[in-house]
Amino acid sequence: MMQSIIRPLATASLVGIALALGACGNVHHIEVGSVPDDYRTRHPIVVSEADEAIDIPVVTSDQKLAMSDSGRIEDFAHRFRRSGADTMTVLVPYGSRNAVAASSISHEAIRTLMKAGVRREQIVMQSYAAHDALGPTPIRLTFSTLVAQTGPCGRWPEDLNSTHENKNYANFGCATQQNLAAQIADPRDLLSPRGMGPVDGERRDQVIEKYRSGERFTSEQTSMESEYRW
């Protein structure tokens, strides 16, 4: 009789010890989820492919490229070179009233691109139908590149006075994220870090030699710099 009582008690004790050890093992297991009220989660910066394009207006009487349009094309060429894109497409209208003028000016636009550093083999010339165009059809310059952007701002799905949960409103942080995305020179930097650049060996040797000889190796302070004394 005594043995039959002891066995259940021993079994219960072992089960209790196992549960206690299991609880101790999960002390450091903490699940952390994303904060739903974080504006970076609500308005993420996304890297995607998009087309950069400008339109060069051409009227029937035009015989040469306008100076203002030439400056716009040069700026577009610099943007193309910074983007790292391979090809740029020049779209020329045909079938429209200004087709002859557009064809002539398109060659001048290509020469302007080449002067700005775009190689001729990077420029692809194509035509597009504009038979039913009511107004003057433009010459379009376009290339595909990566851009960093967020979704559109200005969403107000809820009343701003509804603050009983003490959370940010839906549009909070959207403009900040858009401004940050617009300042990113190369969206590829958001996808992966760049490799290390070459070391300035000459400057490194100068600093080491001055350090060994006890000389000052920092830059000299100019008269334009402020000297703060705390």
Backbone as numpy.savetxt, mean C-alpha at the origin, in Angstrom:
# Nx Ny Nz CAx CAy CAz Cx Cy Cz
-16.28 -56.73 53.28 -17.11 -55.53 53.28 -16.25 -54.27 53.28
-15.20 -54.31 54.11 -14.30 -53.16 54.21 -13.58 -52.92 52.88
-13.16 -54.03 52.21 -12.44 -53.88 50.95 -13.34 -53.30 49.87
-14.63 -53.68 49.88 -15.56 -53.15 48.88 -15.79 -51.66 49.06
-15.66 -51.18 50.29 -15.82 -49.73 50.54 -14.56 -48.98 50.15
-13.39 -49.59 50.42 -12.12 -48.91 50.16 -11.90 -48.72 48.66
-12.29 -49.74 47.86 -12.04 -49.65 46.43 -12.74 -48.46 45.78
-14.04 -48.20 46.03 -14.65 -46.99 45.46 -14.01 -45.71 45.93
-13.59 -45.70 47.23 -12.94 -44.49 47.74 -11.61 -44.25 47.04
-10.85 -45.34 46.81 -9.56 -45.19 46.12 -9.76 -44.73 44.69
-10.78 -45.30 44.04 -11.06 -44.89 42.66 -11.45 -43.43 42.58
-12.28 -42.99 43.51 -12.71 -41.59 43.54 -11.52 -40.67 43.80
-10.60 -41.12 44.67 -9.42 -40.30 44.95 -8.54 -40.14 43.72
-8.36 -41.24 42.97 -7.54 -41.17 41.76 -8.17 -40.25 40.72
-9.49 -40.34 40.58 -10.17 -39.46 39.63 -10.01 -38.00 40.03
-10.12 -37.73 41.33 -9.97 -36.35 41.81 -8.57 -35.82 41.56
-7.56 -36.67 41.79 -6.17 -36.24 41.55 -5.95 -35.96 40.06
-6.51 -36.83 39.21 -6.35 -36.64 37.76 -6.99 -35.33 37.31
-8.18 -35.03 37.84 -8.83 -33.78 37.48 -8.05 -32.57 37.96
-7.48 -32.68 39.15 -6.69 -31.57 39.69 -5.45 -31.32 38.85
-4.77 -32.42 38.46 -3.58 -32.27 37.63 -3.94 -31.69 36.26
-5.09 -32.14 35.73 -5.52 -31.60 34.45 -5.81 -30.12 34.53
-6.41 -29.69 35.64 -6.69 -28.27 35.82 -5.40 -27.48 35.93
-4.40 -28.04 36.62 -3.12 -27.35 36.73 -2.44 -27.22 35.37
-2.61 -28.25 34.53 -1.97 -28.22 33.22 -2.56 -27.16 32.31
-3.79 -26.72 32.53 -4.44 -25.74 31.67 -4.40 -24.33 32.23
-3.59 -24.12 33.27 -3.53 -22.79 33.88 -3.03 -21.76 32.88
-2.04 -22.12 32.06 -1.42 -21.17 31.14 -2.04 -21.21 29.75
-3.11 -21.91 29.56 -3.77 -21.98 28.26 -4.81 -20.86 28.18
-4.45 -19.78 27.51 -5.31 -18.60 27.42 -5.63 -18.36 25.96
-6.88 -18.29 25.63 -7.30 -18.01 24.26 -7.55 -16.52 24.11
-6.84 -15.92 23.17 -6.96 -14.49 22.92 -7.49 -14.30 21.51
-8.64 -13.72 21.38 -9.23 -13.47 20.07 -8.99 -12.05 19.63
-9.32 -11.75 18.38 -9.18 -10.40 17.87 -10.21 -9.49 18.52
-9.82 -8.28 18.76 -10.70 -7.32 19.40 -11.70 -6.81 18.37
-12.99 -7.07 18.54 -13.95 -6.67 17.51 -14.12 -5.17 17.39
-13.69 -4.42 18.41 -13.86 -2.98 18.39 -12.62 -2.27 17.88
-11.64 -2.99 17.36 -10.41 -2.40 16.86 -10.64 -1.85 15.45
-10.33 -0.57 15.25 -10.57 0.04 13.94 -9.69 -0.57 12.86
-8.53 -1.13 13.23 -7.66 -1.77 12.24 -8.27 -3.06 11.72
-9.06 -3.71 12.54 -9.78 -4.90 12.09 -11.02 -4.52 11.29
-11.65 -3.43 11.68 -12.87 -3.00 11.00 -12.56 -2.34 9.66
-11.42 -1.66 9.55 -11.02 -1.00 8.31 -9.60 -1.44 7.94
-9.42 -2.67 7.53 -8.06 -3.16 7.24 -7.49 -2.56 5.96
-6.17 -2.42 5.94 -5.47 -1.99 4.73 -5.18 -3.23 3.89
-5.68 -3.23 2.67 -5.58 -4.40 1.80 -4.72 -4.04 0.59
-3.82 -4.95 0.24 -2.99 -4.78 -0.96 -3.65 -5.53 -2.10
-3.95 -4.83 -3.17 -4.63 -5.44 -4.31 -4.11 -4.82 -5.60
-4.50 -5.41 -6.71 -4.09 -4.91 -8.02 -5.11 -3.89 -8.51
-4.61 -2.81 -9.09 -5.49 -1.76 -9.61 -4.82 -1.11 -10.81
-5.62 -0.42 -11.59 -5.12 0.27 -12.79 -4.91 1.75 -12.48
-3.72 2.23 -12.81 -3.44 3.66 -12.77 -3.62 4.20 -14.19
-4.35 5.29 -14.33 -4.64 5.79 -15.68 -4.82 7.30 -15.66
-4.49 7.92 -16.78 -4.80 9.33 -17.02 -5.35 9.46 -18.43
-6.21 10.43 -18.63 -6.79 10.70 -19.95 -6.23 12.02 -20.48
-5.81 11.98 -21.73 -5.31 13.18 -22.42 -6.39 13.62 -23.41
-7.09 14.72 -23.13 -8.16 15.15 -24.04 -7.60 15.64 -25.37
-8.29 15.29 -26.44 -7.88 15.68 -27.79 -9.11 16.15 -28.55
-9.01 17.32 -29.16 -10.09 17.81 -30.02 -9.63 17.71 -31.47
-10.57 17.86 -32.38 -10.29 17.63 -33.80 -9.22 18.58 -34.35
-9.18 19.79 -33.84 -8.24 20.79 -34.37 -6.85 20.73 -33.75
-6.63 19.86 -32.77 -5.32 19.78 -32.12 -4.27 19.25 -33.09
-3.11 19.91 -33.08 -2.00 19.48 -33.93 -0.78 19.04 -33.14
-0.71 19.43 -31.87 0.41 19.01 -31.04 -0.05 18.88 -29.60
0.77 18.25 -28.81 0.45 18.01 -27.41 0.56 19.30 -26.61
-0.44 19.59 -25.81 -0.42 20.80 -24.99 0.66 20.69 -23.92
1.21 21.83 -23.52 2.29 21.83 -22.54 1.83 21.26 -21.20
0.60 21.59 -20.80 0.09 21.06 -19.54 -0.06 19.54 -19.59
-0.51 19.03 -20.74 -0.63 17.58 -20.89 0.73 16.91 -20.92
1.71 17.58 -21.48 3.07 17.04 -21.48 3.59 16.86 -20.06
3.32 17.84 -19.20 3.73 17.72 -17.80 3.01 16.59 -17.08
1.73 16.41 -17.39 0.98 15.31 -16.78 1.53 13.96 -17.22
1.92 13.85 -18.49 2.47 12.59 -18.98 3.82 12.31 -18.33
4.65 13.33 -18.15 5.94 13.13 -17.49 5.75 12.66 -16.04
4.80 13.27 -15.34 4.52 12.84 -13.97 4.01 11.40 -13.95
3.18 11.04 -14.91 2.66 9.67 -14.99 3.78 8.69 -15.28
4.75 9.11 -16.09 5.90 8.24 -16.38 6.72 7.99 -15.12
6.90 9.02 -14.29 7.64 8.84 -13.04 6.90 7.89 -12.10
5.58 7.99 -12.05 4.79 7.07 -11.23 4.91 5.64 -11.75
4.95 5.50 -13.06 5.11 4.17 -13.66 6.45 3.56 -13.29
7.50 4.34 -13.33 8.83 3.82 -13.01 8.94 3.46 -11.53
8.34 4.27 -10.66 8.38 3.96 -9.23 7.58 2.71 -8.89
6.54 2.44 -9.65 5.67 1.30 -9.35 6.34 -0.04 -9.63
7.33 -0.06 -10.52 7.96 -1.31 -10.88 7.18 -2.12 -11.90
6.16 -1.53 -12.52 5.37 -2.23 -13.53 6.21 -2.48 -14.78
5.81 -3.48 -15.56 6.59 -3.86 -16.74 6.16 -3.11 -18.00
4.86 -2.94 -18.18 4.38 -2.35 -19.42 3.35 -1.26 -19.15
3.29 -0.31 -20.07 2.28 0.74 -20.05 1.53 0.69 -21.38
0.22 0.85 -21.31 -0.61 0.80 -22.51 -1.09 2.20 -22.87
-0.95 2.54 -24.15 -1.46 3.80 -24.68 -2.65 3.47 -25.57
-3.85 3.86 -25.14 -5.08 3.56 -25.87 -5.47 4.77 -26.71
-5.60 4.53 -28.01 -5.91 5.61 -28.97 -7.28 5.34 -29.58
-8.17 6.33 -29.63 -9.51 6.10 -30.20 -9.47 6.02 -31.73
-10.38 5.24 -32.28 -10.56 5.22 -33.73 -12.06 5.22 -34.03
-12.40 5.77 -35.19 -13.80 5.87 -35.57 -14.48 7.12 -35.07
-13.78 7.94 -34.32 -14.35 9.18 -33.79 -13.94 10.36 -34.67
-14.51 11.51 -34.40 -14.20 12.70 -35.19 -12.76 13.15 -34.99
-12.21 12.90 -33.81 -10.85 13.35 -33.52 -9.83 12.23 -33.69
-10.16 11.18 -34.43 -9.28 10.02 -34.56 -7.94 10.39 -35.19
-7.96 11.24 -36.22 -6.71 11.63 -36.90 -5.81 12.42 -35.95
-6.40 13.39 -35.25 -5.62 14.20 -34.31 -5.10 13.34 -33.16
-5.93 12.41 -32.67 -5.50 11.55 -31.56 -4.35 10.65 -31.99
-4.40 10.13 -33.21 -3.33 9.27 -33.69 -2.01 10.03 -33.77
-2.07 11.28 -34.24 -0.85 12.08 -34.36 -0.29 12.44 -32.98
-1.15 12.84 -32.08 -0.69 13.27 -30.75 -0.23 12.08 -29.92
-0.75 10.89 -30.18 -0.33 9.71 -29.42 1.16 9.44 -29.61
1.68 9.67 -30.82 3.11 9.48 -31.06 3.94 10.50 -30.28
3.42 11.71 -30.17 4.12 12.71 -29.37 4.07 12.35 -27.89
2.96 11.76 -27.46 2.86 11.31 -26.06 3.87 10.20 -25.78
4.07 9.31 -26.73 5.05 8.24 -26.56 6.47 8.81 -26.47
6.77 9.80 -27.29 8.09 10.43 -27.22 8.29 11.11 -25.86
7.24 11.70 -25.33 7.34 12.32 -24.00 7.60 11.28 -22.93
6.96 10.13 -23.03 7.20 9.05 -22.08 8.65 8.57 -22.14
9.17 8.45 -23.35 10.55 7.98 -23.50 11.54 9.00 -22.95
11.26 10.29 -23.12 12.14 11.31 -22.54 12.13 11.26 -21.02
11.01 10.80 -20.45 10.90 10.71 -18.99 11.48 9.42 -18.44
12.05 8.58 -19.30 12.74 7.38 -18.81 12.04 6.07 -19.06
10.90 6.08 -19.75 10.20 4.83 -20.07 10.76 4.28 -21.38
11.20 3.03 -21.37 11.76 2.44 -22.58 10.66 2.14 -23.61
11.03 2.18 -24.87 10.05 1.98 -25.93 9.43 0.59 -25.88
10.22 -0.41 -25.50 9.67 -1.77 -25.44 8.69 -1.96 -24.29
8.64 -1.00 -23.37 7.67 -1.07 -22.28 6.33 -0.45 -22.64
6.24 0.19 -23.79 5.03 0.90 -24.19 4.28 0.06 -25.22
3.03 -0.24 -24.93 2.16 -0.99 -25.84 1.08 -0.05 -26.35
0.97 0.06 -27.66 -0.01 0.96 -28.26 -1.20 0.14 -28.77
-2.40 0.52 -28.34 -3.62 -0.16 -28.75 -4.67 0.88 -29.11
-5.70 0.43 -29.80 -6.80 1.32 -30.19 -8.10 0.82 -29.59
-9.04 1.72 -29.40 -10.36 1.34 -28.91 -11.42 2.05 -29.74
-12.55 1.36 -29.92 -13.62 1.88 -30.77 -14.34 3.03 -30.09
-14.57 4.09 -30.85 -15.27 5.27 -30.32 -16.22 5.82 -31.38
-16.94 4.93 -32.06 -17.82 5.37 -33.15 -19.00 6.19 -32.63
-19.53 5.82 -31.48 -20.74 6.47 -30.98 -20.45 7.54 -29.94
-19.20 7.96 -29.84 -18.86 8.97 -28.84 -19.48 10.31 -29.20
-20.08 10.96 -28.21 -20.72 12.25 -28.44 -19.72 13.40 -28.37
-18.76 13.29 -27.49 -17.77 14.34 -27.33 -16.40 13.88 -27.78
-15.37 14.71 -27.58 -14.01 14.32 -27.95 -13.52 13.16 -27.09
-13.00 12.14 -27.73 -12.52 10.96 -27.02 -11.04 11.13 -26.69
-10.63 10.76 -25.49 -9.25 11.03 -25.05 -8.29 9.90 -25.42
-7.02 10.20 -25.32 -5.96 9.19 -25.32 -5.76 8.77 -23.87
-5.80 7.49 -23.63 -5.69 6.99 -22.25 -4.36 6.27 -22.06
-3.65 6.64 -21.00 -2.42 5.97 -20.60 -2.72 5.18 -19.33
-2.36 3.91 -19.31 -2.71 3.08 -18.16 -1.66 2.00 -17.93
-1.53 1.59 -16.68 -0.70 0.45 -16.31 -1.26 -0.16 -15.03
-0.99 -1.43 -14.83 -1.47 -2.15 -13.65 -0.37 -2.19 -12.59
-0.77 -2.00 -11.34 0.19 -1.99 -10.26 -0.49 -2.42 -8.97
0.29 -2.56 -7.91 -0.25 -2.89 -6.61 -0.55 -1.60 -5.85
-1.67 -1.58 -5.16 -2.06 -0.42 -4.37 -2.48 -0.89 -2.98
-2.26 -0.03 -2.01 -2.73 -0.27 -0.64 -3.93 0.63 -0.40
-5.03 0.04 0.01 -6.24 0.83 0.18 -7.16 0.16 1.19
-8.14 0.92 1.64 -9.15 0.40 2.54 -10.51 0.50 1.86
-11.52 0.02 2.54 -12.87 0.16 2.02 -13.35 1.60 2.11
-14.48 1.90 1.50 -14.99 3.28 1.54 -15.41 3.70 2.95
-15.16 4.95 3.26 -15.56 5.50 4.55 -16.96 6.11 4.45
-17.47 6.53 5.59 -18.77 7.18 5.61 -19.93 6.26 5.91
-19.67 5.12 6.55 -20.77 4.22 6.92 -21.26 4.59 8.33
-22.56 4.81 8.44 -23.17 5.15 9.73 -24.37 4.23 9.95
-24.13 2.95 10.22 -25.26 2.01 10.35 -26.05 2.17 11.64
-25.46 2.82 12.64 -26.13 2.95 13.93 -26.13 4.40 14.38
-27.00 4.68 15.31 -27.09 6.01 15.90 -25.87 6.26 16.78
-25.23 7.42 16.62 -24.05 7.73 17.42 -24.39 7.88 18.90
-25.64 8.17 19.21 -26.03 8.30 20.61 -26.16 6.95 21.31
-26.12 5.87 20.53 -26.24 4.54 21.13 -24.85 4.10 21.60
-24.49 4.51 22.81 -23.15 4.23 23.35 -23.21 3.42 24.63
-24.29 2.66 24.84 -24.41 1.91 26.09 -23.38 0.80 26.19
-22.81 0.35 25.04 -21.78 -0.69 25.07 -20.37 -0.10 25.13
-20.26 1.23 25.08 -18.96 1.91 25.18 -18.00 1.44 24.09
-18.48 1.37 22.84 -17.66 0.96 21.71 -17.54 2.10 20.71
-16.51 2.01 19.88 -16.34 3.01 18.83 -17.44 2.86 17.77
-17.76 3.97 17.12 -18.75 3.91 16.05 -18.12 3.28 14.81
-18.95 2.88 13.86 -18.49 2.07 12.72 -17.47 2.80 11.85
-17.60 4.10 11.69 -16.71 4.85 10.81 -15.42 5.29 11.50
-15.29 5.01 12.78 -14.13 5.45 13.55 -12.85 4.81 13.00
-11.84 5.64 12.73 -10.54 5.16 12.27 -10.42 4.94 10.78
-11.51 5.08 10.04 -11.46 4.81 8.60 -10.57 5.82 7.87
-10.73 7.10 8.18 -9.92 8.13 7.52 -8.44 7.97 7.86
-8.14 7.60 9.10 -6.75 7.39 9.50 -6.13 6.25 8.71
-6.86 5.17 8.54 -6.36 4.03 7.77 -6.17 4.40 6.29
-7.09 5.18 5.74 -6.94 5.59 4.34 -5.74 6.50 4.16
-5.52 7.42 5.08 -4.36 8.31 4.98 -3.06 7.53 5.11
-3.04 6.55 6.01 -1.84 5.72 6.16 -1.57 4.92 4.89
-2.62 4.36 4.29 -2.45 3.59 3.06 -1.95 4.47 1.92
-2.41 5.73 1.88 -2.00 6.64 0.80 -0.53 7.03 0.92
0.06 6.93 2.11 1.45 7.33 2.31 2.44 6.20 2.03
1.95 5.01 1.76 2.83 3.86 1.53 3.38 3.94 0.11
4.70 4.09 -0.01 5.31 4.24 -1.33 5.25 2.94 -2.12
5.56 1.83 -1.48 5.56 0.53 -2.16 4.71 -0.45 -1.36
3.51 -0.78 -1.83 2.64 -1.71 -1.09 3.26 -3.08 -0.87
4.29 -3.43 -1.63 4.94 -4.72 -1.42 5.58 -4.82 -0.04
5.89 -3.67 0.56 6.48 -3.68 1.89 5.50 -4.21 2.94
4.20 -4.16 2.65 3.21 -4.71 3.58 3.11 -6.22 3.46
3.56 -6.77 2.34 3.46 -8.20 2.12 4.66 -8.96 2.68
5.84 -8.38 2.55 7.05 -9.03 3.06 8.14 -7.97 3.21
9.07 -8.17 4.14 10.14 -7.19 4.33 11.14 -7.22 3.19
11.81 -6.11 2.99 12.84 -6.04 1.97 14.13 -6.70 2.46
14.94 -7.10 1.51 16.25 -7.63 1.86 17.19 -6.51 2.28
18.24 -6.87 2.97 19.20 -5.87 3.43 20.00 -5.33 2.25
20.20 -4.03 2.25 20.97 -3.39 1.19 22.46 -3.54 1.42
23.26 -3.10 0.47 24.72 -3.22 0.61 25.24 -2.32 1.73
26.29 -2.77 2.38 26.91 -2.04 3.48 27.86 -0.98 2.91
27.86 0.20 3.53 28.79 1.25 3.14 30.15 0.94 3.79
30.97 0.17 3.07 32.24 -0.27 3.63 33.20 0.86 3.92
33.21 1.88 3.07 34.14 2.99 3.27 33.82 3.75 4.55
32.54 4.04 4.77 32.14 4.74 5.99 32.40 3.88 7.22
32.16 2.59 7.11 32.40 1.69 8.23 33.87 1.69 8.63
34.78 1.64 7.63 36.21 1.63 7.94 36.65 2.93 8.60
36.07 4.06 8.15 36.42 5.34 8.75 36.01 5.40 10.22
34.80 4.92 10.51 34.32 4.95 11.89 35.17 4.05 12.78
35.53 2.87 12.28 36.33 1.94 13.09 37.71 2.52 13.37
38.35 3.13 12.37 39.68 3.70 12.56 39.65 4.85 13.56
38.63 5.71 13.46 38.53 6.83 14.41 38.22 6.32 15.82
37.44 5.25 15.91 37.13 4.68 17.22 38.40 4.12 17.88
39.23 3.47 17.07 40.46 2.90 17.61 41.44 3.98 18.06
41.48 5.09 17.32 42.42 6.16 17.67 41.85 7.14 18.68
40.61 6.94 19.10 40.01 7.81 20.11 39.47 9.11 19.56
39.34 9.22 18.25 38.82 10.45 17.66 37.29 10.43 17.66
36.74 11.61 17.47 35.29 11.74 17.38 34.84 11.27 15.99
33.84 10.40 15.96 33.39 9.87 14.67 31.93 10.19 14.38
31.34 11.08 15.18 29.98 11.51 14.89 30.01 12.74 14.00
28.88 13.07 13.40 28.80 14.23 12.51 28.94 15.51 13.31
29.55 16.50 12.69 29.72 17.79 13.33 28.38 18.52 13.38
28.14 19.20 14.50 26.90 19.95 14.66 26.97 21.25 13.88
25.96 21.52 13.09 25.93 22.75 12.31 25.33 23.88 13.12
25.49 25.10 12.60 24.96 26.27 13.31 23.44 26.34 13.25
22.83 25.58 12.33 21.38 25.59 12.20 20.70 24.68 13.21
21.45 23.77 13.83 20.87 22.84 14.77 20.74 23.47 16.15
19.69 23.08 16.84 19.47 23.57 18.20 20.20 22.68 19.19
20.74 23.28 20.21 21.45 22.54 21.24 20.66 22.64 22.54
20.07 21.54 22.93 19.25 21.52 24.13 20.11 21.07 25.31
20.01 21.78 26.38 20.71 21.42 27.61 19.67 21.22 28.70
19.63 20.03 29.23 18.62 19.70 30.24 19.23 19.81 31.64
